[in-house]
Every structure is written in C-alpha cells, then in structure tokens.
mmCIF file of C-alpha atoms in Angstrom:
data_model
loop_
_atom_site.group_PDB
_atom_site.id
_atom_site.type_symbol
_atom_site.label_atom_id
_atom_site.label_comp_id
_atom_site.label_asym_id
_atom_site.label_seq_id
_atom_site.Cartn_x
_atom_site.Cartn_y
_atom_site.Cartn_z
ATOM 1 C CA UNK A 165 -18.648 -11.063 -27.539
ATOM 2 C CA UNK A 166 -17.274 -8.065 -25.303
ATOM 3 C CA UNK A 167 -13.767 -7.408 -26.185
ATOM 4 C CA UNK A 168 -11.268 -4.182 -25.704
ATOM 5 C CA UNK A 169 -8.981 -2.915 -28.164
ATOM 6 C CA UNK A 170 -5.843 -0.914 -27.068
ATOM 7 C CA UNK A 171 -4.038 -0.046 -30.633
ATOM 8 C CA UNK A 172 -1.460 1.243 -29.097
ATOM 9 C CA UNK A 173 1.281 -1.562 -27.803
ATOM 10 C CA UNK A 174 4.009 1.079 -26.487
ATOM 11 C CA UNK A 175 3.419 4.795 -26.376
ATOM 12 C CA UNK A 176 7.114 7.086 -25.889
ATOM 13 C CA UNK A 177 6.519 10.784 -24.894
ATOM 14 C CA UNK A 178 8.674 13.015 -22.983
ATOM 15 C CA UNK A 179 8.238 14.423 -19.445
ATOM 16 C CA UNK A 180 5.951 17.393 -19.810
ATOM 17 C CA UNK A 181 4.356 16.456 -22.740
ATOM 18 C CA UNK A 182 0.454 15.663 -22.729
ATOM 19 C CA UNK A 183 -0.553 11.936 -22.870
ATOM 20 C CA UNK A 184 -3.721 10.260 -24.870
ATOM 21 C CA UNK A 185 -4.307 6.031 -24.238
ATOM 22 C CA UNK A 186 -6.664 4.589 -26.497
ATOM 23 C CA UNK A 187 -9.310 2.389 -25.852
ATOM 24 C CA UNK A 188 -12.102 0.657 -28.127
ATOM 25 C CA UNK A 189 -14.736 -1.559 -26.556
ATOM 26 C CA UNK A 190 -16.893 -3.795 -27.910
ATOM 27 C CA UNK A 191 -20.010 -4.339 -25.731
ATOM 28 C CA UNK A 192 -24.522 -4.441 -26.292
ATOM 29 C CA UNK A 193 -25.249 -2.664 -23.763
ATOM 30 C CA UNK A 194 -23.951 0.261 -21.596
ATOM 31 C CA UNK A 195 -20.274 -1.503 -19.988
ATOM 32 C CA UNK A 196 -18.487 -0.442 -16.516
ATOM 33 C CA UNK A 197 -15.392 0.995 -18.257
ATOM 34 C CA UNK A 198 -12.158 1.195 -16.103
ATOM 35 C CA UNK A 199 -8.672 1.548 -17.109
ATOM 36 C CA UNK A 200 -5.800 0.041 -14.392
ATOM 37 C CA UNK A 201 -2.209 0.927 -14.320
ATOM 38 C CA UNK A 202 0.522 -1.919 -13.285
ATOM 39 C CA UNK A 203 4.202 -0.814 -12.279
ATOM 40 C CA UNK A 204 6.774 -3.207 -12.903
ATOM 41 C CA UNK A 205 6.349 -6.136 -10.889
ATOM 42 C CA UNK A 206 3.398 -5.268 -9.340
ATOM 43 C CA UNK A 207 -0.284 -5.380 -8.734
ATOM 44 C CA UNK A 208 -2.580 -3.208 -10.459
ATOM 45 C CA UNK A 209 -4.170 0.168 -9.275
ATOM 46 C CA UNK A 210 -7.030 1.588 -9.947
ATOM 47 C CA UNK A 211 -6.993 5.488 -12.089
ATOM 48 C CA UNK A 212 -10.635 5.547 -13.037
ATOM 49 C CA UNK A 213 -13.803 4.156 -13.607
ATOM 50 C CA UNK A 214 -16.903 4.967 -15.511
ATOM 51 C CA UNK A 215 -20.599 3.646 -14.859
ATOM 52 C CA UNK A 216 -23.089 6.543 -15.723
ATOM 53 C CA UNK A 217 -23.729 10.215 -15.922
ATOM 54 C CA UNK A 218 -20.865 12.444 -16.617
ATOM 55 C CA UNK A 219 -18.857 11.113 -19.615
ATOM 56 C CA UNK A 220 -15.949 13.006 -18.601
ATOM 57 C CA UNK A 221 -14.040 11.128 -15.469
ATOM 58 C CA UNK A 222 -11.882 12.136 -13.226
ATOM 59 C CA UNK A 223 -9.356 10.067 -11.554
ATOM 60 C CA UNK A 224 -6.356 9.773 -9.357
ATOM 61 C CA UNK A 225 -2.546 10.656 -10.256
ATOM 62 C CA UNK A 226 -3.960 14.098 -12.706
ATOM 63 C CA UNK A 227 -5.876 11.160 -15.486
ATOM 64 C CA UNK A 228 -9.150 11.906 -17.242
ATOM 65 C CA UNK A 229 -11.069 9.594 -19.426
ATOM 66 C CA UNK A 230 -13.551 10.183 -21.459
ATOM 67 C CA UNK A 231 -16.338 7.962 -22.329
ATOM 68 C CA UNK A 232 -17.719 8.360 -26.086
ATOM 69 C CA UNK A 233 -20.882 6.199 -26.554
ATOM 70 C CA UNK A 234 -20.753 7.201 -30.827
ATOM 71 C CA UNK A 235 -17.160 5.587 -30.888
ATOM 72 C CA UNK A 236 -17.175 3.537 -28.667
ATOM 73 C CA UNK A 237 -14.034 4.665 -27.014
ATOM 74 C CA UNK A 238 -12.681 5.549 -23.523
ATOM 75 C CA UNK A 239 -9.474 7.089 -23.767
ATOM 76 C CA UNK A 240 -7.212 8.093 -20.980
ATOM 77 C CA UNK A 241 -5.568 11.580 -21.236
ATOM 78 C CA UNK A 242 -3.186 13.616 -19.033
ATOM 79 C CA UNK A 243 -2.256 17.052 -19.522
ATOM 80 C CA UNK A 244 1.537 16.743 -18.436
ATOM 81 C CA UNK A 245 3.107 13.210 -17.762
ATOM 82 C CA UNK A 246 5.712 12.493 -15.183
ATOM 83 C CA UNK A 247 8.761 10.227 -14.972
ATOM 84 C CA UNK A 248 6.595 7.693 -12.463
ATOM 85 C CA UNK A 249 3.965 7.717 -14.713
ATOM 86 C CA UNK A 250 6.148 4.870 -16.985
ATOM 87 C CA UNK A 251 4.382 2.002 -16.812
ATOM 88 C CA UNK A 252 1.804 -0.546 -18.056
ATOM 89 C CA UNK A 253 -1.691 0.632 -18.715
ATOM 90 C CA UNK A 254 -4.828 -1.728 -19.076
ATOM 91 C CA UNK A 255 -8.018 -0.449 -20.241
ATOM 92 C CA UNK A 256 -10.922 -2.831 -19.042
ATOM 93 C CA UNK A 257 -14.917 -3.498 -19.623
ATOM 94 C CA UNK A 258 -16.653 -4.791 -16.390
ATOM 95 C CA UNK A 259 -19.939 -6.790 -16.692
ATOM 96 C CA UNK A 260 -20.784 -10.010 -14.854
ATOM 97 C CA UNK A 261 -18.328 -10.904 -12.385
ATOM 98 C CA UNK A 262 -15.368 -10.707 -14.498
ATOM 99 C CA UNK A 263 -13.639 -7.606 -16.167
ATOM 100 C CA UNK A 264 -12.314 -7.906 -19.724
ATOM 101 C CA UNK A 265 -9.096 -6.441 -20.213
ATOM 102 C CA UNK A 266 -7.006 -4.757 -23.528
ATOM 103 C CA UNK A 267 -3.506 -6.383 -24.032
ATOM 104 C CA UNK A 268 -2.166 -3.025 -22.082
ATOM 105 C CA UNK A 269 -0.152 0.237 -23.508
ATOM 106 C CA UNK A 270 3.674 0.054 -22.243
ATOM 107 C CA UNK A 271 4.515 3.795 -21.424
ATOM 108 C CA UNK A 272 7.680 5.427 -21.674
ATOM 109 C CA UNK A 273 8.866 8.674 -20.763
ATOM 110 C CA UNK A 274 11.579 10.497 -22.119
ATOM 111 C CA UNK A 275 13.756 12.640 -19.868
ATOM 112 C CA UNK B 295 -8.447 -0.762 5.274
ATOM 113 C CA UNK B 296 -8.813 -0.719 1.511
ATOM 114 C CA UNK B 297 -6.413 -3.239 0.730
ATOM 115 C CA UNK B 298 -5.547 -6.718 -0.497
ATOM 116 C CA UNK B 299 -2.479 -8.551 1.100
ATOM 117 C CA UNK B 300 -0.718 -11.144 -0.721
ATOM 118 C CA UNK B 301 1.824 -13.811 0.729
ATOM 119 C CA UNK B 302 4.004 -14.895 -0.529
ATOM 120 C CA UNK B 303 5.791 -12.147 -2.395
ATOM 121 C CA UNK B 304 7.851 -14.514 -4.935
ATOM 122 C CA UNK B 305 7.548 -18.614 -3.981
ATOM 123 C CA UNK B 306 9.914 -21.092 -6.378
ATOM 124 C CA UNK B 307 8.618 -24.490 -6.559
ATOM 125 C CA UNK B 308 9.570 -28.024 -8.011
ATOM 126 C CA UNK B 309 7.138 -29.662 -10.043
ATOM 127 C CA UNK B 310 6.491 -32.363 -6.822
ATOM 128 C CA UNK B 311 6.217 -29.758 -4.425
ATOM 129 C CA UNK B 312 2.833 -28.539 -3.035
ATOM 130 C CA UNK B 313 2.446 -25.597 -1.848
ATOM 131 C CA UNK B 314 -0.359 -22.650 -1.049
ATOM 132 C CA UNK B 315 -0.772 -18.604 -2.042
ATOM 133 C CA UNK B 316 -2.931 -16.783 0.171
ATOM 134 C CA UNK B 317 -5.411 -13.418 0.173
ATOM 135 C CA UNK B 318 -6.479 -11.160 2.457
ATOM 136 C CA UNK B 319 -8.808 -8.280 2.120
ATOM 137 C CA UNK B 320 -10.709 -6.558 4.961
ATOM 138 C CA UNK B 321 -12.917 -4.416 3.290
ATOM 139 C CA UNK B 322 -16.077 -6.234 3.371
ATOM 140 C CA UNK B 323 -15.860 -7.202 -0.031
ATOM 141 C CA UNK B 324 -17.978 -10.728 -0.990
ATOM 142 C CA UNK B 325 -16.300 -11.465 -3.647
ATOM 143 C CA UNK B 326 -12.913 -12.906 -4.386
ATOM 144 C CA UNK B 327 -10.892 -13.512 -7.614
ATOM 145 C CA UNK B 328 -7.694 -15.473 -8.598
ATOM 146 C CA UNK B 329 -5.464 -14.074 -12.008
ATOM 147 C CA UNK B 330 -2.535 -15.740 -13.852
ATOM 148 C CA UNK B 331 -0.642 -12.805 -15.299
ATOM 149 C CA UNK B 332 2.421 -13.928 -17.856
ATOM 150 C CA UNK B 333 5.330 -11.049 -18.855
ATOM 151 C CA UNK B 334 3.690 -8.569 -21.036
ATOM 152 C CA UNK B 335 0.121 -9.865 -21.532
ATOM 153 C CA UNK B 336 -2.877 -8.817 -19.101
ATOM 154 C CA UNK B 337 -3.793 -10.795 -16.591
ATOM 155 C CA UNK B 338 -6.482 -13.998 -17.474
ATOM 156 C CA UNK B 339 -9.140 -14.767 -15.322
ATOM 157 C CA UNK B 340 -8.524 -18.132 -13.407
ATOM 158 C CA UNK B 341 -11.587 -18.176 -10.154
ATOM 159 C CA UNK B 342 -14.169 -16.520 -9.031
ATOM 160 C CA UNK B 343 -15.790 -16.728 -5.624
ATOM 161 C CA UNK B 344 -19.182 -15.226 -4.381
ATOM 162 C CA UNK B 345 -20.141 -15.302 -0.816
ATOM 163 C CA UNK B 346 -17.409 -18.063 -0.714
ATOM 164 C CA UNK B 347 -18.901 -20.162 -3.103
ATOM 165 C CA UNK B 348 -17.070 -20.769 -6.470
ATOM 166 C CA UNK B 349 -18.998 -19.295 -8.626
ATOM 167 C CA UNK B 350 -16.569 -18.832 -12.133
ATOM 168 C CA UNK B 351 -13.537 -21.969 -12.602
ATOM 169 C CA UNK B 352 -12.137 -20.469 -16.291
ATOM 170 C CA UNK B 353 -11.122 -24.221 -17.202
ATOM 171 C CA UNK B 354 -8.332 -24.158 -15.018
ATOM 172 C CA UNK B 355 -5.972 -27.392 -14.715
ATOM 173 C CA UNK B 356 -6.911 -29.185 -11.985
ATOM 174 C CA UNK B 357 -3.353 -28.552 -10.445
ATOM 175 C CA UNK B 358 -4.784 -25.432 -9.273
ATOM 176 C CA UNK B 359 -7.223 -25.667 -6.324
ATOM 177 C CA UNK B 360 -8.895 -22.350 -4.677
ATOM 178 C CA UNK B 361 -10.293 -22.665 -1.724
ATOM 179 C CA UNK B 362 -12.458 -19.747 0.399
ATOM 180 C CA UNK B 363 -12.452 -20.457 3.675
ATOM 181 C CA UNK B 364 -14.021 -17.179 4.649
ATOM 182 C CA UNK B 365 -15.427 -14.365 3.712
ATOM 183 C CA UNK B 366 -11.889 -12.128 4.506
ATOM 184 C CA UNK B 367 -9.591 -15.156 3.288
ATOM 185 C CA UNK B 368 -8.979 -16.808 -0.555
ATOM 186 C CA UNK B 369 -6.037 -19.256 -1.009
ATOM 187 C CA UNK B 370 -4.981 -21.349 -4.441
ATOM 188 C CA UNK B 371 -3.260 -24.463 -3.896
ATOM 189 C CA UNK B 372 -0.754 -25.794 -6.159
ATOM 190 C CA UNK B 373 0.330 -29.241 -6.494
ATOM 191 C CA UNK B 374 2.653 -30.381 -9.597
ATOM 192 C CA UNK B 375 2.889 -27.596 -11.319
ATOM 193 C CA UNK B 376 4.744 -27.270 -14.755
ATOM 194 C CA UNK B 377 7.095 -24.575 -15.662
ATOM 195 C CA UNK B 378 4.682 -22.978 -17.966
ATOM 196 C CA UNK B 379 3.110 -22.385 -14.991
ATOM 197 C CA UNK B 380 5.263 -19.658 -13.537
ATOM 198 C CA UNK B 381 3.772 -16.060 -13.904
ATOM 199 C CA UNK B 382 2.522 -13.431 -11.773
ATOM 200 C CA UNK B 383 -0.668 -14.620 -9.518
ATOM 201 C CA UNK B 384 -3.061 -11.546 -8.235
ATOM 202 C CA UNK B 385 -5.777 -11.643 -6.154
ATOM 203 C CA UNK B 386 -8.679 -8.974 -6.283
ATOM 204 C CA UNK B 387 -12.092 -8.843 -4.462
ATOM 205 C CA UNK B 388 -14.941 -6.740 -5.348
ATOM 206 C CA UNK B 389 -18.229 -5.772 -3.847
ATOM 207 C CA UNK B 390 -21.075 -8.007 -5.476
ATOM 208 C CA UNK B 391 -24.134 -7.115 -6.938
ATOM 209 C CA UNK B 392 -25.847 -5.163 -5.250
ATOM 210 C CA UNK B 393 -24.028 -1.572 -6.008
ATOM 211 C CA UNK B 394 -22.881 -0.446 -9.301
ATOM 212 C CA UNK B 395 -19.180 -0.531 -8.169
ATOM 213 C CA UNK B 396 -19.600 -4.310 -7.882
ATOM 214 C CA UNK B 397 -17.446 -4.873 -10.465
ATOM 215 C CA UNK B 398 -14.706 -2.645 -9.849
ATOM 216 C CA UNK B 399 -12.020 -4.828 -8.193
ATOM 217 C CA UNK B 400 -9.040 -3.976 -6.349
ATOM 218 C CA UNK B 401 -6.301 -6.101 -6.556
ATOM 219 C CA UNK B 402 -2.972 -7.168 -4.442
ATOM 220 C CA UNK B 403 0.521 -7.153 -5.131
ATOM 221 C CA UNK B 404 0.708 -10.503 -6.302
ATOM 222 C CA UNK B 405 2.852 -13.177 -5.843
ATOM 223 C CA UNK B 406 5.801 -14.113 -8.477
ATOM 224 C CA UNK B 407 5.508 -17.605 -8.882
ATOM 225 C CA UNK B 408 8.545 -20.022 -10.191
ATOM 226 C CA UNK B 409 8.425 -23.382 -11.122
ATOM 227 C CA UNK B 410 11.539 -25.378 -11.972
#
C-alpha cells in the first residue's frame, strides 16, 4: 500500500538558517509527489509538486524539492528560512483521486 | 479565480442540531473533495465527487451527508453529530483525469467545526 513517511515530527532552526523536510514514499509505480504547508488554523497551500522530468522542483515562497527515485525520497529544502515560514508541513503522494498524506513536520523558527 | 471559498468560518453545534457547510470553487475544476482534519494530525479523506457524482464515501458515519448540487457548488450536511466530531473540515477540488495535474488539489480555508 502507498504510504508517506515524514521522520521528522517538529523541526527548530533559526531565522537565516537553511531548512531540509524529509519525505519517504512508498509507492509501485512513478507517484505525483506534492508537499502542502498549513498555517495555524488554516487551509492548506500548495509549495510544489512533482509529476515528471526535472527531479529538481521549484516552488513558491524560495522551496525546492527534490525527487530521488533510488531513495525514494522528496525532500523539501530552503536556503534561508523566515519567521512566516513557522508552520505545519505535509508531504503528500497523489494517485487515484485521493492524495496520501505524511503525519506533517511542525516548524519552528528561532529569532 | 483560483480559489476555494468556505462558509462558515467556525459553526458550534448541539448534537440535535442540523446544520450545512458549503464550497465554492470557480475554476472549472470537476472534481470536489470533503476532509476531516483533527489538531495535529493531517487531514483524512471523508468524499469524493466526480462530475458531481460521488465517486469515493471513506466509510463515513452516515451523520455526514455531501451533496453536489453543481459542478461550482459541494455542501456536507450534518445532523446529530457527536463531540468527537469537532475538527477542522476543508474542501478541495481538483481537475480530473484528463491532465497530469488532476490530482493536485487546492483546498479552502476550512471551517472549524464544534460540537457540544
């Protein structure tokens, strides 16, 4: 069955500092990868997606993922986090009408 | 317009009461999904509507009741609801099927849901 791993339950670094979110899928064939972010209270926003071609994605608010087939990863980086950037992050496998999601990374930033 | 409305905001019920969330997305988008999201856990799957037709019920209580009047429109009634019930309801829609994007969803606010 298709299931995503996020090791990571809360993740502290300080404003400035570069960020890494992990995510493990498990999934046959090739998945729609996304990962979601969810302010306090609120819905949840798109950062990136991955279907094909370029492994390396680019997204909105500075985030890259990478997708890595051999590991079956798709982590979420940014080279210098801000103070908004707090918040809940959900990586997610799409396939089939529904999208799978990781139990979420709780972000803190440090002034 | 690329986004989903929500309404209410936050809604507090009593476990008699019936009452109705609604959704709203112009963006040509064909299908429609309801979440339960709880404090601190991702949100679960609940409904799933293509071309208004339900299409995915994730053995959901009978208490809830979706309904997809249109192709623009989703609601979810509730009628006697338990307190375990109260979390954070989103709605998303999605293009279907026949781009890749189909499943990338976009989701609304959602509406805080209380049931005493």
């Amino acid at each position: 069955a298709q299931s995503v791993t996020q090791p990571d339950i809360h993740i502290t670094v300080s404003e400035g500092a570069s960020l890494e979110l992990r995510c493990n899928y498990s999934y046959g064939a090739t998945p729609y990868l996304f990962w979601y972010v969810q302010s306090p209270g609120q819905g949840l926003q798109l950062l990136l997606k991955y279907f094909s071609g370029d492994t390396l994605v680019q997204g909105i608010k500075g985030f890259e993922a990478e997708f890595k087939r051999s590991q079956s990863s798709f982590n979420l980086r940014k080279p210098s986090v801000h103070w908004s950037d707090a918040a809940e992050y959900f990586c997610a496998v799409g396939r089939d009408d529904k999208i799978i999601f990781g139990k979420g990374t709780r972000l803190h930033i440090l002034p | 317009d690329t986004e989903v409305t929500q309404t209410p905001k936050h809604l507090v019920m009593g476990m008699t009461n019936k009452k109705s969330l609604k959704c709203e997305q112009h963006m040509g988008h064909r299908a429609m999904y309801w979440y339960k999201q709880k404090a601190k856990k991702p949100p679960e799957l609940m409904f799933v509507y293509s071309y208004e037709k339900l299409s995915i019920n994730e053995s959901v209580p009978s208490r809830f009741s979706p309904e997809c009047p249109n192709s623009s429109l989703l609601n979810l009634h509730l009628h006697a609801l338990q307190p375990e019930d109260s979390a954070l309801y989103l709605c998303a829609s999605s293009q279907y099927k026949t781009t890749p994007s189909y499943n990338e969803q976009f989701f609304g606010p959602g509406t805080r849901l209380t049931v005493l």
